[in-house]
Each structure stands twice: as structure tokens, then as C-alpha cells.
Amino acid sequence: MNKKAVKIFLFLFSICLIAKAQTNYHSYVDPKIGTQGYGNVIIGPSCPFGMIKPGPDNSKTANSGYKANPKLPLIGFSQLHVSGTGGGAKYGNISVMLFASNQDEIEQSSLIKDEKVALGYYGINLIKGDINVAITTAPKTAFYKFEFKNKSEKALKIDAGAFLNEGKSLSEEEAQFFIGSEIEIISDHEVIGHNSVRGGWNAGGPYTVYFYATFDQPFENFSTWKGSTITANQKLQYNTGEKTGALLHFKKSGSSILKMKIAISFISTAKAKQNLVTEVRHWDFDQLLKETEQRWEQELSKIKIDEKAPIEHKKMFYTGLYHTLLMPVDRSGENPLWKSDLPYYDDFYAIWDTFRSSSPLLTLINSERQTAIVNSLLDIYQHDGYMPDARSGNSNGRTQGGSNADVVIADAFAKGLKGIDYNLALKAMIKNATVSPGGNEEKEGRGGLQDYLSLGYISDKYPRAGTRTVEYAYNDYCIAQLAKGLGDSTNYYCYKKQSGNWKNLWRDIENNGAKGFIMPKDSNGQWIDSISCTLNKKTKVPFDPTNNVAGECVCWWCGFFYEGSAWDYSFYVPQNIPELIKYTGGAESFKSRLDTFFNKNLYDVSNEPDFLTPNLYHWIGRPDLSSQRINEIIKKEYNSSPKGIPGNDDSGAMSSWLVFHMMGLYPNAGQNYYLINSPILKESLIKLENNKSFKIIAKNLSSKNSYIKSATLNNKPFTHTWLTHNELVNGGVLVLEMSDKAGDWGKNVVPPTQE
Amino acid sequence: MNKKAVKIFLFLFSICLIAKAQTNYHSYVDPKIGTQGYGNVIIGPSCPFGMIKPGPDNSKTANSGYKANPKLPLIGFSQLHVSGTGGGAKYGNISVMLFASNQDEIEQSSLIKDEKVALGYYGINLIKGDINVAITTAPKTAFYKFEFKNKSEKALKIDAGAFLNEGKSLSEEEAQFFIGSEIEIISDHEVIGHNSVRGGWNAGGPYTVYFYATFDQPFENFSTWKGSTITANQKLQYNTGEKTGALLHFKKSGSSILKMKIAISFISTAKAKQNLVTEVRHWDFDQLLKETEQRWEQELSKIKIDEKAPIEHKKMFYTGLYHTLLMPVDRSGENPLWKSDLPYYDDFYAIWDTFRSSSPLLTLINSERQTAIVNSLLDIYQHDGYMPDARSGNSNGRTQGGSNADVVIADAFAKGLKGIDYNLALKAMIKNATVSPGGNEEKEGRGGLQDYLSLGYISDKYPRAGTRTVEYAYNDYCIAQLAKGLGDSTNYYCYKKQSGNWKNLWRDIENNGAKGFIMPKDSNGQWIDSISCTLNKKTKVPFDPTNNVAGECVCWWCGFFYEGSAWDYSFYVPQNIPELIKYTGGAESFKSRLDTFFNKNLYDVSNEPDFLTPNLYHWIGRPDLSSQRINEIIKKEYNSSPKGIPGNDDSGAMSSWLVFHMMGLYPNAGQNYYLINSPILKESLIKLENNKSFKIIAKNLSSKNSYIKSATLNNKPFTHTWLTHNELVNGGVLVLEMSDKAGDWGKNVVPPTQE
């Protein structure tokens, strides 16, 4: 057996072992959660970090390709999607569609009914022709089962030119642009081809998806097309920069159930075939579905929650965990850009979203995976020059704010992840902090770095100057901590100093009773009071701390802040919250500011900048108020319905926030502790990789008893309102005594600030 | 017939027409010129601007893959090469080698004899096995004829993993790095595969070369390999990031002459096959050779020189023209990065070399081609963000000095090239001048731009600060001229002003009797007197105007100047030579400075910065001295031997310098005139595209009569020592009356300086 085969054998063997102690956590996963409203998660199946993500498409502009709207006809099932994203869609390559006709037409669509969705499974009935479609998937191979119920014509199209969100003019900045496609019928049951596209939300470079498709029945005749010309029996439509595809007609006399396996690769069609042969040798749909369920079971069973928890909570929790583990995507062995023995991950979409809670969650339950992801970031740095923020389609296309891969590294270091070259990592971080990315100052690294280094802040010359300044300051803190850990005192002091740069944009103005906000400043040091609009007819609007005006007065990416206001970002000093409290006027003012923030709906549940903010009450000795806010947020904003995620899930970022808080923990990413707050779940057991486990028990938890009265860790009184990573991974039991009233627990301690 | 077929038909038809009026200029081309010494030109065949450049390889580090050293065994014939380059080699992909054995071994080599080289033809005998190899080529398809003279075993290897200059560590900055390869035997006479590599001299990104090879005899058995493992009868070695290849054994009973056609593509193997089928349907080697000769004849016949010229001069002239037309490479329809209706050219290697005389020469004899090249530069700007300097392997990898694509644009505009969107071009140029490239400040655009914009020069913080400053100043002049032509007076005045920035590095010091040089300065405005060495043990060396110390004290790319000294670069003010003359102390000082430059061997014939310098005597009314210097240079440095090019030919840059001067013309690239000097040829006739022609006659030219005494243009006295582009393209006859003494011609005029 070769290495790959051994791996697969071990995987299948482990499935047998797991099957014996079957827990079926995966049955709590409902992939429909987040598919309506703002969530934008994929509804189709995927393996954990799976490369192929087959699923239905009924909208070329929907981020997941699919809108839960029965009036929209389905146009096909494409093989790549991203989950939970916003902005211009990406992927949607290589589309398959069924039809029950002997007439060849390129455009095919059908209304749908009887949608069935479960982990690893998507099923639907195409009303036109009465065809049932079921999909499951391996990491790189999708498996489709089609039942032609009216037993007449059985036809299938493979559209090698298909993808989402096609742009016609280069001015459409988040559109995908067609480059070329190819299709070839290589036998009476096999089709290969490729699809090359560039752009998409992250404005990435070109990428090519190769595919190999095989059927369990031969087709008896076929046509292929190029552009709008369909040609019968033409086996090859080679790539001339036009759209190509195939229309396959199967024998009526054959089984009414037709099966197709389709694998993808970013290397070649031969590699795609090899992926298929390696992953799925059989034609047993149910067997593959079971294998996929077991792949997930291995991941989901890392955290065991209270068996008596309401099904609503079980669904929310395990679906949250599932969403967190969809992306980035493991493309090891599929990197067309360089040869490396290191793992290769793509679709960091975006680290700006996921560094806060997704990465820390993965570190906790699968540090080997997180180590692989960090190593892939460093390999990208070595070969592409910078670590990415929003890498997708093999391209560091875009940054939203800071160079937050720095936080991912610092988090790994703070939590002792082994097998990472931290000296190389420090170089990668210092490159972010010292070498301007150039061009549009948005592809990678730190845009506006010249300003930051010379002025100590980003001036209004650059978009997202506020977001960038406060995030660079935290990124600098992360660099300082790593430098300190590696004994590099020069860089420690330098970046420690820079980590206070948020103060350079702190303006002593009042708004809604709070004083002091991160506000825009020009390069001469003059505060900016109003913004010149480019989008609407008002020439100037006053800069208001409650409103970023991005998307209204200036473009979405052009505001002083990204996805937030001065209210949001003036809480973002995770490196030194005590200092922030001083700046706001002390503990009382800070409490009042937080109260105003939540009470006046200035808090934005749907985007990431506020992820840590509900926990900030901890720093004024009021963890009860943190818990109260978090409980309110979860109750009001999250549920197990298709609309159960209150914003773009952002590759599971929102979901990971929920998972942590349901257990009563939340990380301050980049630092080595978790804040403790009132759990939603009575019990959570984290199975640690050192074969220990850590259990959190919320004793007497009820809707009334929602305050932590006292705590014990391994039967000893525990007065900290945070848990260090070491305390957690040493294993044990944290018992939180719940009560209907806030007590003194946590009143006299504040979480640590590492100097 | 489709468009392509019509094109081919017309081409073949035009061959017939040309064949009738056969002139055989191509027979004067000797591809051996420049293959020894410093020239580094390719010895193998190529079509004009041809994509495939098959040729022999006997050195993995030689730029052309080949050293003229009979002691070096030949290791194969690879399909891609660049001509005349220096630094780390690029390409050398997909190697073919013959052997006469039934033993399968991956490494194969043989000593060689009986090399025969002609335009479009390369022939050699492999001593081991006594195998004759002959190669000719179409634009994308190479045609090989092998004669196995000992009539025993006939075997051939295709190495899909081969390429030149392989790097093992990322610190080898100019090495190529392997990514992956694939090979597949698809019938008993067809092999396909691909080879992916990154890096090379221009530090470019990844590129993939696909191939399709077909034989006129079936092979009777085969093996393929991956890594070091050879497996008999295994048809496919799919891409797993290892090197792959095939060993093919042909029937002994078949003809002892085996033919192979191999086509390449940057899109897919199917596209490679299509290229082959489109270009070469037959198996007639001689027919293809004739076609290739005729393709060249079409180009070379644009200039007809004195039929009675010595064969030495004919060879030098037409081989020079041939070298000029090898690169960049026409890859229209082969762009894997974006879809466009515009032409696509790659291997600008580098524009820093070719903007000076190659581009102007092409404009003169094939403006349609030059227009296509300019449009491809603009298409690259639109899709990759910047016009390139040294694009190769589909990647703007590196800049040497200025953003000299600006000069190419200005030259096209000054000479009235139609079919170019000059407004777009101005945007592309202004982007160079305003948006920092970031990263290593060396990939594209203008490195050190922040300095240039704030200080008016590049400080010693940046490598090549001197080269960059003087070239940016000329680039700015080019922007100003285009802006003026388009009626954009704001940009005209802004860039006109900046075009004087060379003065900011003009230091009033004396060296070898000349006063005033471009010298290094720090960002505080302090002159730099000495350079800290990084390469040798001397810690500091004084900065000497005669020596750039790059390659000695600091790395080749790290000097204050690139490929030149302060002496060289202090002549580089092509935008305003009268002002330069003032700065040097007036006409007498300038003459003395030029005399010293040439007499003391400070002039560097082997690199491009001095290309215009011999002509500078024109500006002090001494064109006779320009002519004298040029004559001396050509006589001493150029000839028709293999060592006949005195430096790296740089994609034909040196050769184009020679071609112009042999006719008695030389352009000041970016401006609309040609300086006139004593020709080497008695007559040159340029066939213009408007069906007119321009003839230059050097009446009474002899080794003695080497001075222009007087001139007439179309029978009227002509006192200018330059010819405007309009004067030239209006057609006519320029008669230069030659004499053995310098007369008054040109004493009282100086070439124009466009404000």
C-alpha cells in the first residue's frame, strides 16, 4: 500500500471503531441553518475542510449559488462553493444539470420540490422531467445519484464554462471573469475538462479547476458545445477561450437510476481522476454518505455536550461546529503554484473574520489541523511574499483591515502549538509590518503602511484608515509577544511601543454620553469632521461616531471603518483593555459606554469587529453583565432555523462565536486565555488531544439561574473569570455554580494583560 | 475555412508569391553569430517572434541551454529558450533525447559532431549511437528528423520534468523551481504532458508548458518514469509534484529515419495538439523548413541592402535583423491568465534593453507588429495592474531600472502608430509614476517611487538609485510628451518638470578631467562618498565614478547603477542633451568628456546604457566624431563570427543597435527622429508599409571615405544631421556624400529637443 492507501485504510478502520461507539453527533447538524436570511452558508454537502463543495445553484449572484426560494428555477449543481461569504460571489465552477429530453439545448433549468438536507447529503426533485437528485461527497470527489422517475429520456449536461457572478467589464471589481474552458468525452462513460476563471470577491488571480466525471451507465450518444454551437458526436472542444460543455444521452433501457462521480483537481484532469480513484472506488452512494458522516463524527465528537440539552441547542451547537470546519479548504497536493512538502490550504475567506474565534476553536479541538493551517500560511509567505488575509482561488487577493494572520501566529505561539517555525513566522509578521504591499495597497500586508510608520496612524488618504490603525496596533502587539517569546528584545520593544498607536486616533469628543472615539485624521494631524461623499448627492456629511457612512456616502470599502462605526472600533483594543478603560474615563464611564452601546443598538451582531465587546464587562469586574449581554444576543439572534445566523457566517466565524459562548468560554485571540461567562449548555466536555478532557458544568443553570455565583476548578475555588489555555489543556472540571442573581464572583479580578 | 485556416491559406499563398521573386535574404542569416563569447543567443531554429524555440542543451546553467564546447555532452533538445539573455537561465522545458539502446535509463547524453546551422535549421550528429538530428520549426510546433545511422535500436526519451537552472533553495533568486510534471502515452505514436516551473532570471511566477508529440512511426514498447522509478508499459504518470518522462522504443524494422512533431501550448495539451494540426499537417521536413525560411524572408526583405556589400556585412546585417525579431514572443491565443481579443506577447526580456533600438526598428519595418506589442502591454496593464519591464513566463517578474514601457509608448505615439488607445496608455504610464509597486519594489512600476516623489531622486536606501533616478526622469519626459499630445496640460507640466530630476543627483565633482556626475545621495540630501560592501572583506570602498562596484563590493543588482558607472549614466539625459551639455561645462568640456570616455575605455560596449552615447557628438555639431566612434565600435566589436556580438544580445537589443548603425541611422527612442551617421553599407532600402520606400545611399563610401561631407534628401540639400520619422516614412532617397575628411556638415545644427 502506498502512503495514501495506508491513510485511507486507517481512516476506514477508525470509522469501524467509531461506529462501535456510535454517538451520531452529526445527526444534530442541520445544514439548513444559515441558508436563509443573512447567513449565506452552503446547503450542499462537504467533508471537513473539503476541497469539493457540490451543491445546487439557482442564482448566479448568490454567494452560495443558492437562494431558498422555490420560485427560482434550479440551473445546475456546481462543484465549488464557499460558505457564509458576502460581497461578489466566487467559484460555482463546472455545473451539472439533468433533463429528460432528447432535444439538445445548452440552457436547462427546472423548478424544484422535496428538498432534503442533512449533513453530507443534499436531495431534491427536479419537477421538469420528475428527476430526483441526491448528492454526497468525499473530500475531492462528489457523488451524484439521479433517479429519472418518468423512465423516459435520461440526459445530463456538464457545463465546463459555468461559474457564478460573471463580469463583463473590468470595472466590476468583485465579479469573476471567464478565461477559458475545455471538455472532452474520453469514453462512453467518462468526461474530462477544465474551467479557468479569475476575480471574484477577493479580486484574485486566475485559477483553473480540472475535473474528471464517470458514470455507472454508458451514454449512447452525446453532443458537445462551444460558444452557442452544439455539435453532435464531437468528442473534444479544446480551450479557445470560449465556453464549452457536453450533453450526454443515456440508454432508456438502462436502470432509471444513474450515478455519477465527479472529482476535481487544481493540477490536471489526470490528477482529478486519481483523486476519484483514491477516494471512491465503489458505486455505493450510501456507503460514501456513511463515510462522510463518520469523517464529521470524528471532528464533532471532540466536544460532547449535555445529552439532555434541548434539541434546539444541540442543533445550534453542532451545526456551529460543522460550519466552523468547512473552511479554509485543505488543498494539500493540489497547489499548482509551487512544490512543497508542507500542507496547502486555500479559501481563507477571510482571516479578518476567522482569526477571532474560528482559529482558537480549531486549536482547541484539532491543534494538528491548526498547525497545518499555520504552516500553509508560512509556506504562502515564502513563495508568494506575504501571508494572506483573504486568499481564495490560489491568490492573496485582498485585505479587509489589518494583517491579522499575525494574530493567528501569535495565538498558535501563545497556546504552544508545536511543529511551527516561529522564527520564520516572526519574519513573515515583520514583513507585514515593514514592507508596503504597493499597487492598490489592498492585496496583502498592510495598506497605508507608510503613513502608519511615519505618522503612527493611517491618514484619511487611505480607505479603512480607522480599522487599519487599530488592527495594526493589535497586530503589532502580536509581533511583540512572539518576539519576546523568541528572545528578540529589540523587536519586542519596537512593536510593543507601536501597539499603542490606536491612541493616535483617539479624539476627545462626546457622543451619546460617551467621551473619546477613534476618529479620522489627515496626514497633517488635523481631525476630519466631515466626509466628502462619492455615492450620493450630498457633497459632505458630518463624520458621526454611530455611522461609518460606507455604502451610503462612500463605497463599502471606502469608509474610515470596515463593517463598523467609531462606536464599534473604539472598543477594539484587545491588547490593553485597562488602558482603553482609562481613556474612556474609568470603570464607571466604561460601563456606561458599554450599556449605551448595547441598549441603543449600536452593537452590530452581524459583523466581526464586535465579537469580543460583550465580554469587556469582565475588565471592570462585572462578568455578570458580560454574561447577560451574551445571553441576550444568543437568545435574540441565533436559533436553529434557516435564518438562525444573524449575519454572513463568514466561513464559520459567526458559528464559532456561538459555539464558544454556548460552552461559556470566549478567547481573546492571540492571547493565552478564555473568558468565562454563563454557558447556554449545562455541560460541555472537550476531549483534549493529550487524552485528557476538560468539562464545564453549569450547575443549576436555568433560564432564571443565569448568573455565575461561584466557581471551582477541579474542586478548588476558582475566582478568576478567565481560564488560561494551560489550565484548560491540563484537563479537569470547571463547575460554575449558577444563580438567579449576580453575586460577587469576578468583582475584584480582571483578565490579564500581558506586557 | 475558419479564421485561422484563412490566415494560414493566405500565408501559404503569400509564400508562393514571394517564392516567385526569391531574394533569399534569409540565407545571409547565420544563427551561429553570437553563440560564443558573450552573445548568449539561441542556436536552434525559431520563427519570427515564435513561441516554440527548440534547440540543443548541453549546460543546465547556460542561458540558451547550450555552450559551443564540443567536450560538453549533449543532454537533450528542449522546446523553449530565450535568446541573448544573462543572469539565471529561464525555460528549457520538455526535453527530447535519442539513444540507440534497449536499456531504459533516464539520464542520456552524447558527445556531438557535424553541427550544421542555418536560419530555421539545426543539425547535429550524436556520436553515441551515431544518430543524426535535424530540427526546424513552425511558430508553435517543432519538427524533428532523426536518422539512426547504425540501424540498430531506435529509442527516444521525452523528459516532461526537464528545465534549465534548477534551484534547490529559495535563496537562489534567479533559479527556476520545479512545481510538477505529467506525461501520458495516448496511442502508439502520441505522447502528451506538461511541465510546471516558477522563477528564473526574472523571478517570475509559475508557468505551465503543455505539449503534444506525435511520430511518423509507431513505437512498439515504452516505459514511463516518475522520480527515479521507471515502469514498463505504464501509460500515465499523473502530476504529483515529481519529475516524469517517457522512454519510447521504435521497431527496428521501420525506417531508420524517425520524425517527430511536437507542439506546445500554455493552455492545455488539447490546445497543443490543435496548434500542431493547424500548423503542420504533413510529414515533410523540407517543406516546413522552406515555410519557415519564407516567414523570415517576409520580415527580412523589408530592408534591402546593397547587393554588392561584402558577405560579412550582409551576414552581420541580416543576422542582426533576425536576432531583433526573435522576441518578445507572440502568444496570442495562449494566455492562460485572462480572456482578451487583444494580442498577447510574453518574454519582454527586458524592455530596459529593447526600448532603445529594438522597438524603434520594429516600428520602422513592421508597425503592425509593434502596435500589437504595445496593445499587449496595455492589456497586461489592465489585467495585471502594471505594464512590465521584464515579463517572462506570463509574469511581470522584475524591473531593472526605469518604467521603460513608458518610452515604448511615447515612441509609438511620436511615430504616429494607429490602433492604440493612447488615453489608456497615459493612465498606464501615470500609474507607473504614481503608484508604488510595493513588496521588493522590483517587480513592476517604479521601485523607490516614494523617494522620487518626495525628494526628487532615489536615495541610497534603494538599489540602483542612480539608474532609477535618471531613467524615471526620462520616463517622465515621455509621459509629458504623450500628455501634451493628448491635450492634458496639467500632466504635461507636472511631468515636464519632473523630467529634470536627474539634476538632483548631479554632483559637482571631478573625475578624469570631467566635472559633474550623477552620484549617490542619502535621503537627507547628503552626498555619499563611500559604499559599504557586503560581498568582500573590505568594509567600505570609495564611490568612484568609473566603477559601480556592483558585483564586486555589493551584489549585481545592489549597486547605485545597473550595468554601468557614473561615467555611463551621466550621459543619460536623452530628453535634454543641450541642458546636459551646459551642466558639464559647455560644448568644449562635453567634447573632451566624450573623448575621455571613449579613449580611456570607460565606454561599455556590452551593455545598453551607452547605446545612444556615441551619437552625442551630434549635439555639439560634430556628427563626424559620432560617426568615427560608431565606426570604430562596429569594426572592433562586431563581426560575423560566433563571437561577433560583444555582450549579451538581450533579445536582439545589441543586434538592433548594429542594424540601425549599419544603415547610418540611430533613433533617440521615444522621440520622432533618427540621427544620421556614416553608414557601414553603401545602400539600404527600407520598404515602407505605405508602399513607399526610403533609400539611404552612402556615395563614395570606402574605408577611407568614412565622413559625411554633405547630404541631399530627394535631391535637395539636407543640412540636418537627423531625419524625422515623417521625413523617413514619406519616402525618398537620402544621399550622403562621403569623404575622407570631416567637413562642415552638421557643424551648425543640433538635433531637436521637444519641449
Coordinates of N, CA and C in Angstrom, one line a residue, chain A residues 369-497:
Chain A
R369 N -4.5 20.1 12.9 CA -5.1 20.8 11.8 C -4.7 22.3 11.8
Q370 N -4.8 22.9 13.0 CA -4.5 24.3 13.1 C -3.0 24.5 12.7
T371 N -2.1 23.6 13.2 CA -0.7 23.7 12.9 C -0.5 23.6 11.4
A372 N -1.2 22.7 10.8 CA -1.1 22.6 9.3 C -1.5 23.9 8.6
I373 N -2.6 24.5 9.1 CA -3.0 25.7 8.5 C -2.0 26.8 8.7
V374 N -1.4 26.9 9.9 CA -0.4 27.9 10.1 C 0.8 27.7 9.2
N375 N 1.2 26.4 9.1 CA 2.3 26.1 8.2 C 2.0 26.5 6.8
S376 N 0.8 26.3 6.4 CA 0.5 26.7 5.0 C 0.5 28.2 4.8
L377 N 0.2 29.0 5.9 CA 0.3 30.4 5.8 C 1.8 30.8 5.6
L378 N 2.6 30.1 6.3 CA 4.1 30.4 6.2 C 4.6 30.0 4.9
D379 N 4.1 28.9 4.3 CA 4.6 28.5 3.0 C 4.1 29.5 2.0
I380 N 2.9 30.0 2.1 CA 2.4 31.1 1.2 C 3.3 32.3 1.3
Y381 N 3.7 32.7 2.5 CA 4.6 33.8 2.7 C 5.9 33.5 2.0
Q382 N 6.4 32.3 2.1 CA 7.8 32.1 1.5 C 7.7 32.1 0.0
H383 N 6.6 31.7 -0.6 CA 6.5 31.6 -2.0 C 5.8 32.8 -2.7
D384 N 4.8 33.3 -2.0 CA 4.1 34.5 -2.6 C 4.5 35.8 -2.0
G385 N 5.3 35.8 -0.9 CA 5.8 37.0 -0.4 C 5.2 37.6 0.8
Y386 N 3.9 37.2 1.0 CA 3.1 37.7 2.2 C 2.2 36.6 2.6
M387 N 1.9 36.6 3.9 CA 0.8 35.8 4.3 C -0.5 36.4 3.9
P388 N -1.6 35.7 3.7 CA -2.8 36.3 3.1 C -3.7 36.8 4.2
D389 N -4.6 37.6 3.8 CA -5.8 37.9 4.6 C -7.0 37.1 4.0
A390 N -7.3 37.4 2.7 CA -8.4 36.8 2.1 C -8.0 36.0 0.8
R391 N -7.2 34.9 1.0 CA -6.7 34.1 -0.1 C -7.9 33.2 -0.5
S392 N -8.0 33.2 -1.8 CA -9.0 32.3 -2.4 C -8.6 32.1 -3.9
G393 N -8.9 30.9 -4.5 CA -8.5 30.7 -5.9 C -7.0 30.8 -6.0
N394 N -6.3 30.3 -5.0 CA -4.8 30.3 -5.1 C -4.2 31.7 -5.1
S395 N -4.9 32.7 -4.6 CA -4.4 34.1 -4.7 C -4.7 34.9 -3.5
N396 N -3.6 35.5 -3.0 CA -3.8 36.6 -1.9 C -4.4 37.8 -2.6
G397 N -5.7 37.8 -2.6 CA -6.3 38.9 -3.4 C -6.5 40.2 -2.7
R398 N -6.8 40.1 -1.4 CA -7.4 41.3 -0.8 C -7.2 41.2 0.7
T399 N -7.1 42.4 1.3 CA -7.1 42.5 2.8 C -8.3 43.4 3.1
Q400 N -8.9 43.1 4.3 CA -10.0 44.0 4.7 C -9.5 45.1 5.7
G401 N -8.7 44.7 6.6 CA -8.2 45.6 7.6 C -6.7 45.3 7.9
G402 N -6.5 44.8 9.1 CA -5.1 44.5 9.5 C -4.5 43.3 8.8
S403 N -3.2 43.1 9.2 CA -2.5 41.9 8.8 C -2.8 40.8 9.9
N404 N -4.0 40.3 9.9 CA -4.5 39.5 11.0 C -4.0 38.1 11.0
A405 N -3.3 37.6 10.0 CA -2.5 36.4 10.1 C -1.6 36.5 11.3
D406 N -1.1 37.7 11.5 CA -0.2 37.9 12.7 C -0.9 37.4 14.0
V407 N -2.2 37.6 14.1 CA -2.9 37.2 15.3 C -3.0 35.6 15.4
V408 N -3.2 35.0 14.2 CA -3.3 33.6 14.1 C -1.9 33.0 14.6
I409 N -0.8 33.6 14.2 CA 0.5 33.1 14.6 C 0.7 33.3 16.1
A410 N 0.3 34.5 16.6 CA 0.5 34.8 18.0 C -0.3 33.8 18.8
D411 N -1.5 33.5 18.4 CA -2.4 32.6 19.1 C -1.8 31.2 19.1
A412 N -1.2 30.8 18.0 CA -0.6 29.4 18.0 C 0.6 29.4 19.0
F413 N 1.4 30.5 19.0 CA 2.5 30.5 19.9 C 2.1 30.6 21.3
A414 N 1.1 31.4 21.6 CA 0.6 31.6 23.0 C 0.1 30.3 23.5
K415 N -0.4 29.4 22.6 CA -1.0 28.2 23.1 C -0.1 27.0 22.8
G416 N 1.1 27.3 22.5 CA 2.2 26.3 22.5 C 2.1 25.3 21.3
L417 N 1.5 25.7 20.2 CA 1.4 24.7 19.1 C 2.8 24.3 18.6
K418 N 3.1 23.1 18.5 CA 4.4 22.6 18.1 C 4.4 22.4 16.6
G419 N 5.7 22.3 16.0 CA 5.8 22.0 14.6 C 5.7 23.2 13.7
I420 N 5.9 24.4 14.3 CA 5.8 25.6 13.5 C 7.2 26.3 13.6
D421 N 7.7 26.8 12.5 CA 9.0 27.5 12.6 C 8.6 29.0 13.0
Y422 N 8.7 29.3 14.3 CA 8.3 30.6 14.8 C 9.2 31.7 14.4
N423 N 10.5 31.3 14.1 CA 11.4 32.4 13.7 C 11.0 32.8 12.3
L424 N 10.7 31.9 11.4 CA 10.2 32.2 10.1 C 8.9 33.0 10.2
A425 N 8.0 32.6 11.2 CA 6.8 33.3 11.4 C 7.0 34.7 11.8
L426 N 8.0 35.0 12.6 CA 8.3 36.3 13.0 C 8.7 37.2 11.8
K427 N 9.5 36.6 11.0 CA 9.9 37.3 9.7 C 8.7 37.6 8.9
A428 N 7.8 36.7 8.8 CA 6.6 36.9 7.9 C 5.8 38.1 8.5
M429 N 5.7 38.1 9.9 CA 4.9 39.2 10.5 C 5.6 40.5 10.4
I430 N 6.9 40.5 10.5 CA 7.7 41.8 10.4 C 7.7 42.3 9.0
K431 N 7.6 41.3 8.0 CA 7.4 41.8 6.6 C 6.1 42.6 6.5
N432 N 5.0 42.0 7.1 CA 3.8 42.7 7.0 C 3.9 44.1 7.6
A433 N 4.7 44.2 8.7 CA 4.8 45.5 9.4 C 5.8 46.5 8.9
T434 N 6.6 46.0 7.9 CA 7.6 46.9 7.4 C 7.7 47.1 5.9
V435 N 7.1 46.2 5.1 CA 7.2 46.3 3.7 C 5.8 46.6 3.0
S436 N 5.7 47.7 2.5 CA 4.4 48.1 1.9 C 4.0 47.1 0.8
P437 N 2.7 46.8 0.7 CA 2.3 45.9 -0.4 C 2.3 46.5 -1.8
G438 N 2.1 47.9 -1.8 CA 2.1 48.5 -3.1 C 0.8 48.3 -3.9
G439 N 0.9 48.7 -5.2 CA -0.3 48.6 -6.0 C -1.5 49.3 -5.4
N440 N -2.6 48.6 -5.3 CA -3.8 49.3 -4.6 C -3.7 49.2 -3.1
E441 N -2.6 48.8 -2.6 CA -2.4 48.8 -1.1 C -3.5 47.9 -0.4
E442 N -4.0 46.9 -1.1 CA -5.1 46.2 -0.6 C -4.9 44.7 -0.8
K443 N -3.9 44.3 -1.5 CA -3.8 42.8 -1.8 C -3.3 42.0 -0.6
E444 N -2.4 42.5 0.1 CA -1.8 41.7 1.2 C -1.0 42.7 2.1
G445 N -0.4 42.2 3.1 CA 0.3 43.0 4.0 C -0.5 44.1 4.6
R446 N 0.1 45.3 4.7 CA -0.6 46.4 5.4 C -0.7 47.6 4.4
G447 N -1.9 47.9 4.0 CA -2.1 49.1 3.2 C -1.9 50.4 4.0
G448 N -1.3 51.4 3.4 CA -1.1 52.6 4.1 C 0.0 52.6 5.1
L449 N 0.9 51.6 5.0 CA 1.9 51.4 6.0 C 2.9 52.6 6.1
Q450 N 3.1 53.3 5.0 CA 4.0 54.5 5.0 C 3.4 55.5 6.0
D451 N 2.1 55.7 6.0 CA 1.5 56.6 7.0 C 1.7 56.0 8.4
Y452 N 1.4 54.8 8.5 CA 1.4 54.2 9.9 C 2.8 54.3 10.5
L453 N 3.8 54.1 9.6 CA 5.2 54.1 10.2 C 5.7 55.6 10.4
S454 N 5.2 56.5 9.6 CA 5.7 57.9 9.7 C 4.8 58.7 10.7
L455 N 3.5 58.4 10.6 CA 2.6 59.3 11.4 C 2.2 58.6 12.7
G456 N 2.2 57.2 12.7 CA 1.7 56.5 13.9 C 0.2 56.2 13.7
Y457 N -0.3 56.5 12.6 CA -1.7 56.2 12.3 C -1.9 56.2 10.8
I458 N -3.0 55.8 10.3 CA -3.3 55.9 8.8 C -4.1 57.1 8.6
S459 N -3.7 58.0 7.7 CA -4.4 59.2 7.5 C -5.6 58.9 6.6
D460 N -6.4 59.9 6.4 CA -7.7 59.8 5.6 C -7.3 59.6 4.1
K461 N -6.1 59.7 3.7 CA -5.7 59.4 2.3 C -6.1 57.9 2.0
Y462 N -6.1 57.0 3.0 CA -6.3 55.6 2.7 C -7.7 55.2 3.1
P463 N -8.3 54.3 2.4 CA -9.6 53.8 2.9 C -9.4 52.9 4.1
R464 N -10.4 52.8 4.9 CA -10.4 52.0 6.1 C -9.3 52.3 7.1
A465 N -9.0 53.6 7.1 CA -7.9 54.1 7.9 C -8.1 53.8 9.4
G466 N -9.3 53.9 9.9 CA -9.6 53.6 11.3 C -9.4 52.2 11.6
T467 N -10.0 51.3 10.8 CA -9.9 49.9 11.0 C -8.4 49.5 11.0
R468 N -7.8 50.0 9.9 CA -6.4 49.6 9.8 C -5.5 50.0 11.0
T469 N -5.7 51.3 11.4 CA -4.9 51.7 12.5 C -5.0 50.9 13.8
V470 N -6.3 50.6 14.2 CA -6.5 49.9 15.4 C -6.1 48.4 15.3
E471 N -6.3 47.9 14.1 CA -5.9 46.5 13.9 C -4.4 46.3 13.8
Y472 N -3.7 47.3 13.1 CA -2.2 47.2 13.0 C -1.6 47.3 14.4
A473 N -2.3 48.1 15.3 CA -1.8 48.3 16.6 C -1.9 46.9 17.3
Y474 N -3.0 46.2 17.2 CA -3.1 44.9 17.8 C -2.1 43.9 17.1
N475 N -2.0 44.0 15.8 CA -1.1 43.1 15.1 C 0.3 43.3 15.6
D476 N 0.7 44.6 15.9 CA 2.0 44.9 16.5 C 2.2 44.3 17.8
Y477 N 1.1 44.3 18.6 CA 1.2 43.6 19.9 C 1.5 42.2 19.8
C478 N 0.9 41.6 18.7 CA 1.1 40.1 18.5 C 2.6 39.9 18.1
I479 N 3.1 40.8 17.3 CA 4.5 40.7 16.9 C 5.4 40.8 18.1
A480 N 5.1 41.8 19.0 CA 5.9 42.0 20.2 C 5.9 40.7 21.1
Q481 N 4.7 40.1 21.2 CA 4.6 38.9 22.1 C 5.5 37.8 21.5
L482 N 5.4 37.6 20.2 CA 6.2 36.5 19.6 C 7.7 36.8 19.7
A483 N 8.0 38.1 19.5 CA 9.4 38.5 19.6 C 10.0 38.2 21.0
K484 N 9.2 38.6 21.9 CA 9.5 38.4 23.3 C 9.7 36.9 23.6
G485 N 8.8 36.1 23.2 CA 8.9 34.7 23.4 C 10.1 34.1 22.7
L486 N 10.6 34.7 21.6 CA 11.8 34.2 21.0 C 13.0 34.9 21.4
G487 N 12.9 35.7 22.4 CA 14.1 36.4 23.0 C 14.6 37.5 22.1
D488 N 13.8 38.1 21.3 CA 14.2 39.2 20.4 C 13.7 40.5 21.0
S489 N 14.5 41.0 21.9 CA 14.0 42.2 22.7 C 13.9 43.4 21.9
T490 N 14.8 43.6 20.9 CA 14.7 44.8 20.0 C 13.3 44.9 19.4
N491 N 12.9 43.8 18.7 CA 11.6 43.8 18.1 C 10.5 43.9 19.2
Y492 N 10.7 43.2 20.3 CA 9.7 43.3 21.3 C 9.4 44.7 21.7
Y493 N 10.4 45.5 22.0 CA 10.2 46.9 22.4 C 9.6 47.7 21.3
C494 N 10.2 47.5 20.1 CA 9.7 48.3 19.0 C 8.2 48.1 18.8
Y495 N 7.8 46.9 18.7 CA 6.3 46.6 18.4 C 5.4 46.8 19.6
K496 N 6.0 46.6 20.8 CA 5.2 46.9 22.0 C 4.8 48.4 21.9
K497 N 5.8 49.2 21.6 CA 5.5 50.7 21.5 C 4.5 51.0 20.5

